[in-house]
Tab-separated table of C-alpha atoms and ligand atoms in Angstrom:
chain	number	residue	atom	x	y	z
A	1	UNK	CA	0.035	0.013	-0.035
A	2	UNK	CA	2.644	2.426	1.007
A	3	UNK	CA	4.613	2.072	-2.211
A	4	UNK	CA	1.711	3.051	-4.515
A	5	UNK	CA	0.360	5.805	-2.404
A	6	UNK	CA	3.662	7.706	-2.903
A	7	UNK	CA	5.867	9.283	-0.492
A	8	UNK	CA	8.152	12.402	-0.458
A	9	UNK	CA	11.606	11.350	-1.369
A	10	UNK	CA	13.468	13.737	0.851
A	11	UNK	CA	13.020	16.226	3.726
A	12	UNK	CA	13.859	18.982	1.095
A	13	UNK	CA	11.029	17.679	-1.149
A	14	UNK	CA	8.515	17.851	1.677
A	15	UNK	CA	9.525	21.202	2.867
A	16	UNK	CA	9.313	22.758	-0.629
A	17	UNK	CA	5.852	21.022	-1.288
A	18	UNK	CA	4.462	21.998	2.272
A	19	UNK	CA	5.846	25.543	2.214
A	20	UNK	CA	4.658	25.675	-1.302
A	21	UNK	CA	1.171	25.017	-0.071
A	22	UNK	CA	1.489	27.479	2.701
A	23	UNK	CA	2.935	30.298	0.668
A	24	UNK	CA	0.546	31.637	-1.798
A	25	UNK	CA	-1.742	34.576	-2.515
A	26	UNK	CA	-2.421	34.640	1.249
A	27	UNK	CA	1.290	35.652	2.070
A	28	UNK	CA	2.192	37.967	-0.815
A	29	UNK	CA	-1.225	39.770	-1.171
A	30	UNK	CA	-3.096	39.139	2.074
A	31	UNK	CA	-0.503	39.516	4.631
A	32	UNK	CA	1.071	42.855	3.659
A	33	UNK	CA	-2.301	44.597	3.216
A	34	UNK	CA	-3.580	43.198	6.365
A	35	UNK	CA	-0.507	44.571	8.120
A	36	UNK	CA	-0.840	48.044	6.476
A	37	UNK	CA	-4.479	48.478	7.578
A	38	UNK	CA	-3.870	47.120	11.025
A	39	UNK	CA	-1.237	49.229	12.523
A	40	UNK	CA	1.963	47.936	10.644
A	41	UNK	CA	4.312	46.158	13.035
A	42	UNK	CA	1.552	45.850	15.561
A	43	UNK	CA	-0.247	43.372	13.279
A	44	UNK	CA	3.132	41.709	12.405
A	45	UNK	CA	3.735	41.135	16.100
A	46	UNK	CA	0.259	39.833	16.763
A	47	UNK	CA	0.501	37.595	13.641
A	48	UNK	CA	3.822	36.139	14.717
A	49	UNK	CA	2.440	35.182	18.180
A	50	UNK	CA	-0.751	33.652	16.719
A	51	UNK	CA	1.214	31.717	14.071
A	52	UNK	CA	3.486	30.091	16.530
A	53	UNK	CA	1.048	29.809	19.421
A	54	UNK	CA	-2.082	28.639	17.538
A	55	UNK	CA	-1.456	27.786	13.951
A	56	UNK	CA	1.738	25.794	14.426
A	57	UNK	CA	0.025	23.382	17.038
A	58	UNK	CA	-2.768	22.943	14.719
A	59	UNK	CA	-0.500	22.357	11.741
A	60	UNK	CA	1.321	19.547	13.950
A	61	UNK	CA	-2.110	17.984	14.706
A	62	UNK	CA	-2.697	17.511	10.950
A	63	UNK	CA	0.712	16.350	10.145
A	64	UNK	CA	0.766	13.712	13.039
A	65	UNK	CA	-2.786	12.379	12.108
A	66	UNK	CA	-1.627	12.047	8.440
A	67	UNK	CA	1.487	10.376	8.900
A	68	UNK	CA	0.032	7.920	11.505
A	69	UNK	CA	-2.849	7.043	9.283
A	70	UNK	CA	-1.133	7.286	5.958
A	71	UNK	CA	-4.384	8.124	4.426
A	72	UNK	CA	-6.837	10.884	3.358
A	73	UNK	CA	-8.722	12.927	5.906
A	74	UNK	CA	-11.962	10.852	5.946
A	75	UNK	CA	-10.086	7.486	6.459
A	76	UNK	CA	-7.471	9.076	8.771
A	77	UNK	CA	-10.042	10.627	11.164
A	78	UNK	CA	-12.110	7.505	11.035
A	79	UNK	CA	-9.169	5.547	12.087
A	80	UNK	CA	-8.788	7.597	15.189
A	81	UNK	CA	-12.473	7.164	16.165
A	82	UNK	CA	-13.269	4.538	18.864
A	83	UNK	CA	-16.996	4.385	18.580
A	84	UNK	CA	-19.416	4.387	15.501
A	85	UNK	CA	-21.017	7.799	16.558
A	86	UNK	CA	-17.591	9.371	16.430
A	87	UNK	CA	-16.698	7.615	13.265
A	88	UNK	CA	-19.715	9.348	11.784
A	89	UNK	CA	-18.360	12.863	12.922
A	90	UNK	CA	-15.054	11.924	11.535
A	91	UNK	CA	-16.541	11.215	8.122
A	92	UNK	CA	-18.566	14.304	8.201
A	93	UNK	CA	-15.499	16.408	9.190
A	94	UNK	CA	-13.504	14.898	6.352
A	95	UNK	CA	-16.223	15.358	3.875
A	96	UNK	CA	-16.905	19.025	4.799
A	97	UNK	CA	-13.093	19.504	4.497
A	98	UNK	CA	-13.171	18.096	1.027
A	99	UNK	CA	-16.070	20.287	-0.103
A	100	UNK	CA	-14.420	23.310	1.539
A	101	UNK	CA	-11.164	23.017	0.072
A	102	UNK	CA	-12.660	22.343	-3.419
A	103	UNK	CA	-14.596	25.553	-3.102
A	104	UNK	CA	-11.585	27.474	-1.900
A	105	UNK	CA	-9.793	26.142	-5.074
A	106	UNK	CA	-12.693	27.325	-7.168
A	107	UNK	CA	-12.236	31.059	-6.214
A	108	UNK	CA	-8.470	30.741	-5.787
A	109	UNK	CA	-8.125	29.573	-9.386
A	110	UNK	CA	-10.019	32.621	-10.590
A	111	UNK	CA	-7.570	35.009	-8.944
A	112	UNK	CA	-4.555	32.916	-10.012
A	113	UNK	CA	-6.029	33.173	-13.588
A	114	UNK	CA	-5.683	37.104	-13.325
A	115	UNK	CA	-2.049	36.651	-12.228
A	116	UNK	CA	-1.390	34.547	-15.307
A	117	UNK	CA	-3.065	37.042	-17.639
A	118	UNK	CA	-1.092	39.928	-16.245
A	119	UNK	CA	2.238	37.765	-16.651
A	120	UNK	CA	1.597	37.552	-20.338
A	121	UNK	CA	0.617	41.242	-20.939
A	122	UNK	CA	4.184	42.724	-21.188
A	123	UNK	CA	5.097	39.997	-23.663
A	124	UNK	CA	2.239	41.104	-25.932
A	125	UNK	CA	3.285	44.670	-25.706
A	126	UNK	CA	6.902	43.635	-26.568
A	127	UNK	CA	5.536	41.804	-29.713
A	128	UNK	CA	3.482	45.069	-30.637
A	129	UNK	CA	0.216	43.295	-29.966
A	130	UNK	CA	-1.137	46.035	-27.831
A	131	UNK	CA	-4.857	45.044	-28.499
A	132	UNK	CA	-4.082	41.662	-27.027
A	133	UNK	CA	-2.325	43.339	-24.106
A	134	UNK	CA	-5.219	45.467	-23.450
A	135	UNK	CA	-7.613	42.481	-23.551
A	136	UNK	CA	-5.392	40.635	-21.132
A	137	UNK	CA	-5.729	43.309	-18.383
A	138	UNK	CA	-9.358	44.169	-19.034
A	139	UNK	CA	-11.697	42.624	-16.503
A	140	UNK	CA	-14.030	40.497	-18.836
A	141	UNK	CA	-15.864	37.406	-18.278
A	142	UNK	CA	-14.193	35.633	-21.158
A	143	UNK	CA	-10.700	36.527	-20.207
A	144	UNK	CA	-11.387	35.293	-16.526
A	145	UNK	CA	-12.953	32.018	-17.922
A	146	UNK	CA	-10.160	31.229	-20.347
A	147	UNK	CA	-7.392	31.800	-17.617
A	148	UNK	CA	-9.180	29.778	-15.048
A	149	UNK	CA	-9.225	26.893	-17.424
A	150	UNK	CA	-5.510	27.528	-18.156
A	151	UNK	CA	-4.591	27.687	-14.602
A	152	UNK	CA	-6.602	24.619	-13.644
A	153	UNK	CA	-5.057	22.621	-16.481
A	154	UNK	CA	-1.674	23.348	-15.016
A	155	UNK	CA	-2.887	22.180	-11.653
A	156	UNK	CA	-4.383	19.026	-12.949
A	157	UNK	CA	-1.246	18.198	-14.917
A	158	UNK	CA	0.902	18.397	-11.979
A	159	UNK	CA	-1.378	16.438	-9.611
A	160	UNK	CA	-1.903	13.699	-12.333
A	161	UNK	CA	1.775	12.937	-12.148
A	162	UNK	CA	1.652	11.901	-8.512
A	163	UNK	CA	3.418	12.816	-5.297
A	164	UNK	CA	6.991	12.398	-6.141
A	165	UNK	CA	6.874	13.164	-10.039
A	166	UNK	CA	4.289	15.886	-9.604
A	167	UNK	CA	3.999	17.681	-6.304
A	168	UNK	CA	7.476	17.164	-5.139
A	169	UNK	CA	9.175	17.692	-8.442
A	170	UNK	CA	7.309	20.948	-9.253
A	171	UNK	CA	7.564	22.330	-5.688
A	172	UNK	CA	11.234	21.690	-5.644
A	173	UNK	CA	11.775	23.708	-8.829
A	174	UNK	CA	9.205	26.450	-8.088
A	175	UNK	CA	9.837	27.419	-4.592
A	176	UNK	CA	13.539	28.245	-4.927
A	177	UNK	CA	12.641	30.366	-7.942
A	178	UNK	CA	9.977	32.133	-6.013
A	179	UNK	CA	12.419	32.924	-3.275
A	180	UNK	CA	15.076	34.289	-5.713
A	181	UNK	CA	12.506	36.490	-7.635
A	182	UNK	CA	11.151	37.813	-4.262
A	183	UNK	CA	14.568	38.982	-3.003
A	184	UNK	CA	15.633	40.457	-6.407
A	185	UNK	CA	12.380	42.503	-6.473
A	186	UNK	CA	12.771	43.675	-2.944
A	187	UNK	CA	16.335	44.827	-3.608
A	188	UNK	CA	15.207	46.684	-6.693
A	189	UNK	CA	12.284	48.432	-5.171
A	190	UNK	CA	14.451	49.642	-2.226
A	191	UNK	CA	16.559	51.593	-4.748
A	192	UNK	CA	13.487	53.580	-5.710
A	193	UNK	CA	12.318	56.989	-4.294
A	194	UNK	CA	9.413	56.587	-1.860
A	195	UNK	CA	10.453	52.964	-0.726
A	196	UNK	CA	11.471	54.146	2.691
A	197	UNK	CA	8.183	55.671	3.523
A	198	UNK	CA	6.497	52.269	2.686
A	199	UNK	CA	9.073	50.611	4.897
A	200	UNK	CA	8.065	52.846	7.723
A	201	UNK	CA	4.235	52.299	7.247
A	202	UNK	CA	5.131	48.502	7.467
A	203	UNK	CA	7.499	48.402	10.332
A	204	UNK	CA	6.664	51.300	12.641
A	205	UNK	CA	4.190	49.777	15.086
A	206	UNK	CA	0.945	51.539	15.968
A	207	UNK	CA	0.372	49.741	19.189
A	208	UNK	CA	-2.955	51.547	19.917
A	209	UNK	CA	-4.259	49.106	17.304
A	210	UNK	CA	-3.426	46.009	19.211
A	211	UNK	CA	-6.380	46.170	21.439
A	212	UNK	CA	-8.608	46.213	18.522
A	213	UNK	CA	-10.493	42.872	18.327
A	214	UNK	CA	-10.690	43.152	14.470
A	215	UNK	CA	-6.830	42.853	14.446
A	216	UNK	CA	-7.016	39.630	16.298
A	217	UNK	CA	-9.696	38.180	14.039
A	218	UNK	CA	-7.667	39.333	11.000
A	219	UNK	CA	-4.466	37.917	12.251
A	220	UNK	CA	-5.957	34.577	13.192
A	221	UNK	CA	-7.798	34.191	9.954
A	222	UNK	CA	-4.608	35.021	8.156
A	223	UNK	CA	-2.497	32.449	9.994
A	224	UNK	CA	-5.060	29.730	9.408
A	225	UNK	CA	-5.517	30.415	5.713
A	226	UNK	CA	-1.722	30.982	5.195
A	227	UNK	CA	-0.793	27.562	6.767
A	228	UNK	CA	-3.588	25.894	4.738
A	229	UNK	CA	-5.111	24.532	7.874
A	230	UNK	CA	-8.587	22.702	8.635
A	231	UNK	CA	-9.326	21.223	5.423
A	232	UNK	CA	-7.019	18.236	5.106
A	233	UNK	CA	-4.304	19.751	2.952
A	234	UNK	CA	-1.479	19.530	5.529
A	235	UNK	CA	-2.901	16.146	6.736
A	236	UNK	CA	-2.558	14.632	3.255
A	237	UNK	CA	0.900	16.067	2.789
A	238	UNK	CA	1.863	14.734	6.259
A	239	UNK	CA	0.671	11.390	5.131
A	240	UNK	CA	3.522	11.248	2.469
A	241	UNK	CA	6.241	12.015	4.993
A	242	UNK	CA	8.758	9.261	5.714
A	243	UNK	CA	8.470	7.640	9.201
A	244	UNK	CA	12.207	8.608	9.625
A	245	UNK	CA	11.486	12.272	9.717
A	246	UNK	CA	11.309	14.378	13.027
A	247	UNK	CA	7.918	15.778	12.879
A	248	UNK	CA	8.052	18.627	15.408
A	249	UNK	CA	11.226	19.902	13.466
A	250	UNK	CA	9.905	19.833	9.944
A	251	UNK	CA	6.562	21.221	11.167
A	252	UNK	CA	8.259	24.134	12.735
A	253	UNK	CA	10.449	24.698	9.532
A	254	UNK	CA	7.319	24.822	7.411
A	255	UNK	CA	5.823	27.417	9.872
A	256	UNK	CA	9.030	29.447	9.661
A	257	UNK	CA	9.288	29.449	5.911
A	258	UNK	CA	5.577	30.522	5.666
A	259	UNK	CA	5.933	33.366	8.118
A	260	UNK	CA	9.341	34.247	6.714
A	261	UNK	CA	7.975	34.668	3.129
A	262	UNK	CA	4.929	36.666	4.399
A	263	UNK	CA	7.258	39.014	6.242
A	264	UNK	CA	9.450	39.279	3.222
A	265	UNK	CA	6.523	39.936	1.120
A	266	UNK	CA	5.611	42.902	3.254
A	267	UNK	CA	9.143	44.311	2.493
A	268	UNK	CA	8.077	44.149	-1.167
A	269	UNK	CA	4.488	45.187	-1.421
A	270	UNK	CA	4.423	48.220	1.060
A	271	UNK	CA	7.562	49.943	-0.276
A	272	UNK	CA	6.206	49.385	-3.782
A	273	UNK	CA	2.983	50.914	-2.942
A	274	UNK	CA	4.676	54.116	-1.661
A	275	UNK	CA	6.954	54.210	-4.635
A	276	UNK	CA	3.706	54.174	-6.798
A	277	UNK	CA	2.472	57.102	-4.516
A	278	UNK	CA	5.659	58.973	-5.326
A	279	UNK	CA	4.936	58.265	-9.025
A	280	UNK	CA	1.509	59.855	-8.672
A	281	UNK	CA	-0.597	56.671	-8.415
A	282	UNK	CA	-3.551	56.744	-5.992
A	283	UNK	CA	-2.901	54.286	-3.319
A	284	UNK	CA	-5.479	55.268	-0.671
A	285	UNK	CA	-9.178	54.321	-0.943
A	286	UNK	CA	-12.134	56.540	-0.189
A	287	UNK	CA	-11.858	55.892	3.508
A	288	UNK	CA	-8.192	56.917	3.655
A	289	UNK	CA	-7.001	53.389	4.133
A	290	UNK	CA	-4.443	51.871	1.844
A	291	UNK	CA	-6.103	50.060	-1.266
A	292	UNK	CA	-6.135	46.403	-0.286
A	293	UNK	CA	-8.382	43.984	-2.080
A	294	UNK	CA	-8.151	43.050	-5.786
A	295	UNK	CA	-7.381	46.746	-6.549
A	296	UNK	CA	-3.977	46.577	-4.994
A	297	UNK	CA	-2.576	43.800	-7.217
A	298	UNK	CA	-4.524	44.397	-10.444
A	299	UNK	CA	-4.542	48.252	-10.415
A	300	UNK	CA	-2.040	49.967	-8.045
A	301	UNK	CA	0.997	47.692	-8.860
A	302	UNK	CA	0.269	47.609	-12.756
A	303	UNK	CA	-0.069	51.402	-12.686
A	304	UNK	CA	3.259	51.571	-10.948
A	305	UNK	CA	4.909	49.247	-13.533
A	306	UNK	CA	3.543	51.571	-16.297
A	307	UNK	CA	5.415	54.523	-14.776
A	308	UNK	CA	8.601	52.625	-14.961
A	309	UNK	CA	8.995	52.515	-18.693
A	310	UNK	CA	10.864	49.530	-20.191
A	311	UNK	CA	12.172	48.267	-16.922
A	312	UNK	CA	8.529	48.220	-15.754
A	313	UNK	CA	7.804	45.396	-18.251
A	314	UNK	CA	10.533	43.247	-16.852
A	315	UNK	CA	9.498	44.152	-13.223
A	316	UNK	CA	5.872	43.251	-14.147
A	317	UNK	CA	6.842	39.994	-15.669
A	318	UNK	CA	8.800	38.926	-12.600
A	319	UNK	CA	6.184	39.996	-10.256
A	320	UNK	CA	3.347	38.101	-11.849
A	321	UNK	CA	5.575	35.109	-12.255
A	322	UNK	CA	6.070	35.297	-8.617
A	323	UNK	CA	2.385	35.517	-7.950
A	324	UNK	CA	1.670	32.610	-10.334
A	325	UNK	CA	4.282	30.219	-8.774
A	326	UNK	CA	2.870	31.084	-5.321
A	327	UNK	CA	-0.621	30.158	-6.572
A	328	UNK	CA	0.349	27.127	-8.346
A	329	UNK	CA	2.210	25.311	-5.513
A	330	UNK	CA	-0.921	26.142	-3.337
A	331	UNK	CA	-3.517	25.061	-5.793
A	332	UNK	CA	-1.846	21.717	-6.332
A	333	UNK	CA	-2.162	21.128	-2.494
A	334	UNK	CA	-5.888	21.853	-2.666
A	335	UNK	CA	-6.656	19.536	-5.589
A	336	UNK	CA	-4.644	16.693	-3.953
A	337	UNK	CA	-7.244	16.495	-1.045
A	338	UNK	CA	-10.386	15.379	-3.068
A	339	UNK	CA	-7.976	13.380	-5.538
A	340	UNK	CA	-6.313	11.560	-2.750
A	341	UNK	CA	-9.621	10.680	-1.152
A	342	UNK	CA	-11.170	9.270	-4.324
A	343	UNK	CA	-7.982	7.397	-5.138
A	344	UNK	CA	-7.852	5.734	-1.748
A	345	UNK	CA	-11.545	5.437	-1.061
A	346	UNK	CA	-12.995	4.635	-4.408
A	347	UNK	CA	-10.171	2.995	-6.212
A	348	UNK	CA	-10.102	5.584	-8.941
A	349	UNK	CA	-6.930	5.943	-11.058
A	350	UNK	CA	-4.948	9.042	-10.031
A	351	UNK	CA	-5.003	10.593	-13.553
A	352	UNK	CA	-8.614	10.049	-14.177
A	353	UNK	CA	-9.463	11.366	-10.558
A	354	UNK	CA	-7.310	14.504	-11.192
A	355	UNK	CA	-8.907	15.207	-14.447
A	356	UNK	CA	-12.477	14.452	-13.349
A	357	UNK	CA	-12.421	16.391	-10.083
A	358	UNK	CA	-10.356	19.146	-11.634
A	359	UNK	CA	-12.883	19.590	-14.332
A	360	UNK	CA	-15.762	19.721	-11.703
A	361	UNK	CA	-13.909	22.434	-9.798
A	362	UNK	CA	-13.174	24.263	-13.019
A	363	UNK	CA	-16.903	24.258	-13.836
A	364	UNK	CA	-17.723	25.650	-10.440
A	365	UNK	CA	-15.094	28.514	-11.053
A	366	UNK	CA	-16.770	29.126	-14.382
A	367	UNK	CA	-20.197	29.440	-12.571
A	368	UNK	CA	-18.660	32.083	-10.356
A	369	UNK	CA	-16.915	33.827	-13.048
A	370	UNK	CA	-20.337	34.334	-14.878
A	371	UNK	CA	-22.084	35.274	-11.492
A	372	UNK	CA	-19.193	37.144	-9.920
A	373	UNK	CA	-21.064	39.659	-7.923
A	374	UNK	CA	-23.192	37.694	-5.735
A	375	UNK	CA	-21.044	34.592	-5.640
A	376	UNK	CA	-17.416	35.290	-5.233
A	377	UNK	CA	-17.548	37.102	-1.902
A	378	UNK	CA	-20.090	34.610	-0.599
A	379	UNK	CA	-17.863	31.599	-1.508
A	380	UNK	CA	-14.719	33.308	0.005
A	381	UNK	CA	-16.602	34.367	3.226
A	382	UNK	CA	-18.254	30.943	3.625
A	383	UNK	CA	-15.085	28.876	3.204
A	384	UNK	CA	-12.527	30.922	4.855
A	385	UNK	CA	-14.404	32.618	7.609
A	386	UNK	CA	-16.867	30.035	8.721
A	387	UNK	CA	-15.857	26.556	7.551
A	388	UNK	CA	-12.124	26.598	7.766
A	389	UNK	CA	-11.768	27.704	11.507
A	390	UNK	CA	-14.603	25.379	12.550
A	391	UNK	CA	-12.905	22.414	10.751
A	392	UNK	CA	-9.548	23.503	12.243
A	393	UNK	CA	-11.267	23.237	15.756
A	394	UNK	CA	-12.401	19.643	14.984
A	395	UNK	CA	-9.062	18.539	13.995
A	396	UNK	CA	-7.764	19.781	17.382
A	397	UNK	CA	-10.501	18.096	19.241
A	398	UNK	CA	-9.869	14.825	17.497
A	399	UNK	CA	-6.301	14.735	18.283
A	400	UNK	CA	-6.565	15.980	21.798
A	401	UNK	CA	-9.862	14.508	23.120
A	402	UNK	CA	-10.595	11.337	20.878
A	403	UNK	CA	-7.129	10.041	20.018
A	404	UNK	CA	-5.142	8.073	22.454
A	405	UNK	CA	-2.303	10.127	24.004
A	406	UNK	CA	0.240	7.231	23.903
A	407	UNK	CA	-0.599	6.453	20.229
A	408	UNK	CA	0.311	10.273	19.529
A	409	UNK	CA	3.537	9.954	21.373
A	410	UNK	CA	4.370	6.664	19.578
A	411	UNK	CA	3.834	8.416	16.258
A	412	UNK	CA	6.067	11.247	17.123
A	413	UNK	CA	8.803	9.035	18.361
A	414	UNK	CA	9.377	7.554	14.933
A	415	UNK	CA	11.927	9.886	13.764
A	416	UNK	CA	12.240	11.705	17.057
A	417	UNK	CA	13.196	8.918	19.587
A	418	UNK	CA	13.445	11.104	22.744
A	419	UNK	CA	10.311	13.136	21.911
A	420	UNK	CA	9.009	12.359	25.459
A	421	UNK	CA	11.530	14.496	27.187
A	422	UNK	CA	11.545	17.307	24.517
A	423	UNK	CA	10.063	20.710	24.884
A	424	UNK	CA	7.503	19.919	22.258
A	425	UNK	CA	5.905	17.121	24.166
A	426	UNK	CA	5.817	19.310	27.313
A	427	UNK	CA	3.865	22.189	25.694
A	428	UNK	CA	1.960	20.850	22.585
A	429	UNK	CA	-0.562	18.474	24.208
A	430	UNK	CA	-1.768	21.025	26.586
A	431	UNK	CA	-1.944	23.619	23.872
A	432	UNK	CA	-3.932	21.459	21.530
A	433	UNK	CA	-6.322	20.334	24.274
A	434	UNK	CA	-7.144	23.656	25.810
A	435	UNK	CA	-5.677	26.641	24.264
A	436	UNK	CA	-6.214	26.146	20.590
A	437	UNK	CA	-10.034	25.177	20.895
A	438	UNK	CA	-10.774	28.041	23.302
A	439	UNK	CA	-8.869	30.556	21.151
A	440	UNK	CA	-10.503	29.478	17.874
A	441	UNK	CA	-13.995	29.622	19.519
A	442	UNK	CA	-13.387	33.022	20.891
A	443	UNK	CA	-12.156	34.463	17.710
A	444	UNK	CA	-14.978	32.679	15.848
A	445	UNK	CA	-17.644	34.362	17.968
A	446	UNK	CA	-16.150	37.697	17.444
B	501	LIG	N1	-2.044	28.788	2.140
B	501	LIG	C1	-2.217	29.180	0.842
B	501	LIG	C2	-2.135	30.789	0.839
B	501	LIG	O1	-1.564	31.365	1.634
B	501	LIG	C3	-3.653	28.869	0.334
B	501	LIG	C4	-3.986	27.413	0.610
B	501	LIG	C5	-3.456	26.260	0.101
B	501	LIG	C6	-5.073	27.120	1.335
B	501	LIG	N2	-4.106	25.171	0.537
B	501	LIG	C7	-5.026	25.638	1.360
B	501	LIG	C8	-5.930	27.782	2.124
B	501	LIG	C9	-6.068	24.987	2.088
B	501	LIG	C10	-6.896	27.050	2.801
B	501	LIG	C11	-6.903	25.633	2.866
B	501	LIG	O2	-2.498	31.409	-0.196
């Protein structure tokens, strides 16, 4: 069984795949704008605490369940449940997770499609095809539909190839490129006038904001979305980790990489926005806050690139390549959840499952594209603000209250023989049992 399920071939492969899942639009787009509108470094500070105190323990819960059960979320949660009634809850949580992650992918692929379209635009201008360039950056249903299809085709292609030859191979190529592009872009933007003002807006803390409950809610939502928690993504990646690996260590590396890239992205986005301001681009919205939502990436930054002449084209290509890579390494981790389930549970062939489920999700995306106004925000809100935190809560409850403590320790001991005397085992069980559920519920009812 283990051999045909697939397994990551190395620690590096797993780290690239898992950090690839975690690092996405949430880091490069969501985090910097959340920080800018929530008191700069005050948000950063709160986010760092929540990421390590709440999201990391929840991430560990998923990785441990996954590696123990070596199966998809439905089967895995069921295998921890002692009684039929609890098995029923397990199946329900696993299923809601599969539906939620599929819906997240259906809106994520729309935004990713925009990134792909903006990536191609400078090439069209270079070829003198200005009309095509204009079409690529005009918000039309046809463009959105076509690029959703292209983006989903790439996602399906990678997932069809399997764990090692698809996910691991592509994440190991794409994630180092993402890092290099990000650092080069930061260095370049730092040389431009206005960048230092952006750095100040990002890094000078406005601690009067820390008491604001909205800041806590935003920071926790951001941390859960960013670490891909609650829907079985990290669980299924955990199920492909070798029993020789030290789970607490690689889990903390994933969290560090995710937070690190988010913090780095802030060093790019906020200085770039203030460079745009210097160049005469409007960066504040009607309420005096920084432009955040879609406007930031698809109007402020392109306007900035346009003021930069020839070099603007190069920077635009690099930036949208960065966004596309970040999206793709995340979208594959989403599609893997339903695909792994149907392969393991219904015996489907992986390629067929990837194409069939991928096509179904693409269809849902197209429905959203053609009914954008009522549907897009609704799907985003339902999946990320309601479903995901609640499911995260259930994963914590399963590990801490239903699963047997000795079995958990046994699982961690594989690859980490002296786990029992380590710091992780002193803190984590308490955290996952009391602190995480209470904190998630508290924020949820905000
Ligand atoms: N974490 C990714 C981001 O920051 C998105 C993502 C990937 C995700 N898999 C997920 C979000 C599962 C929620 C659930 O963009």
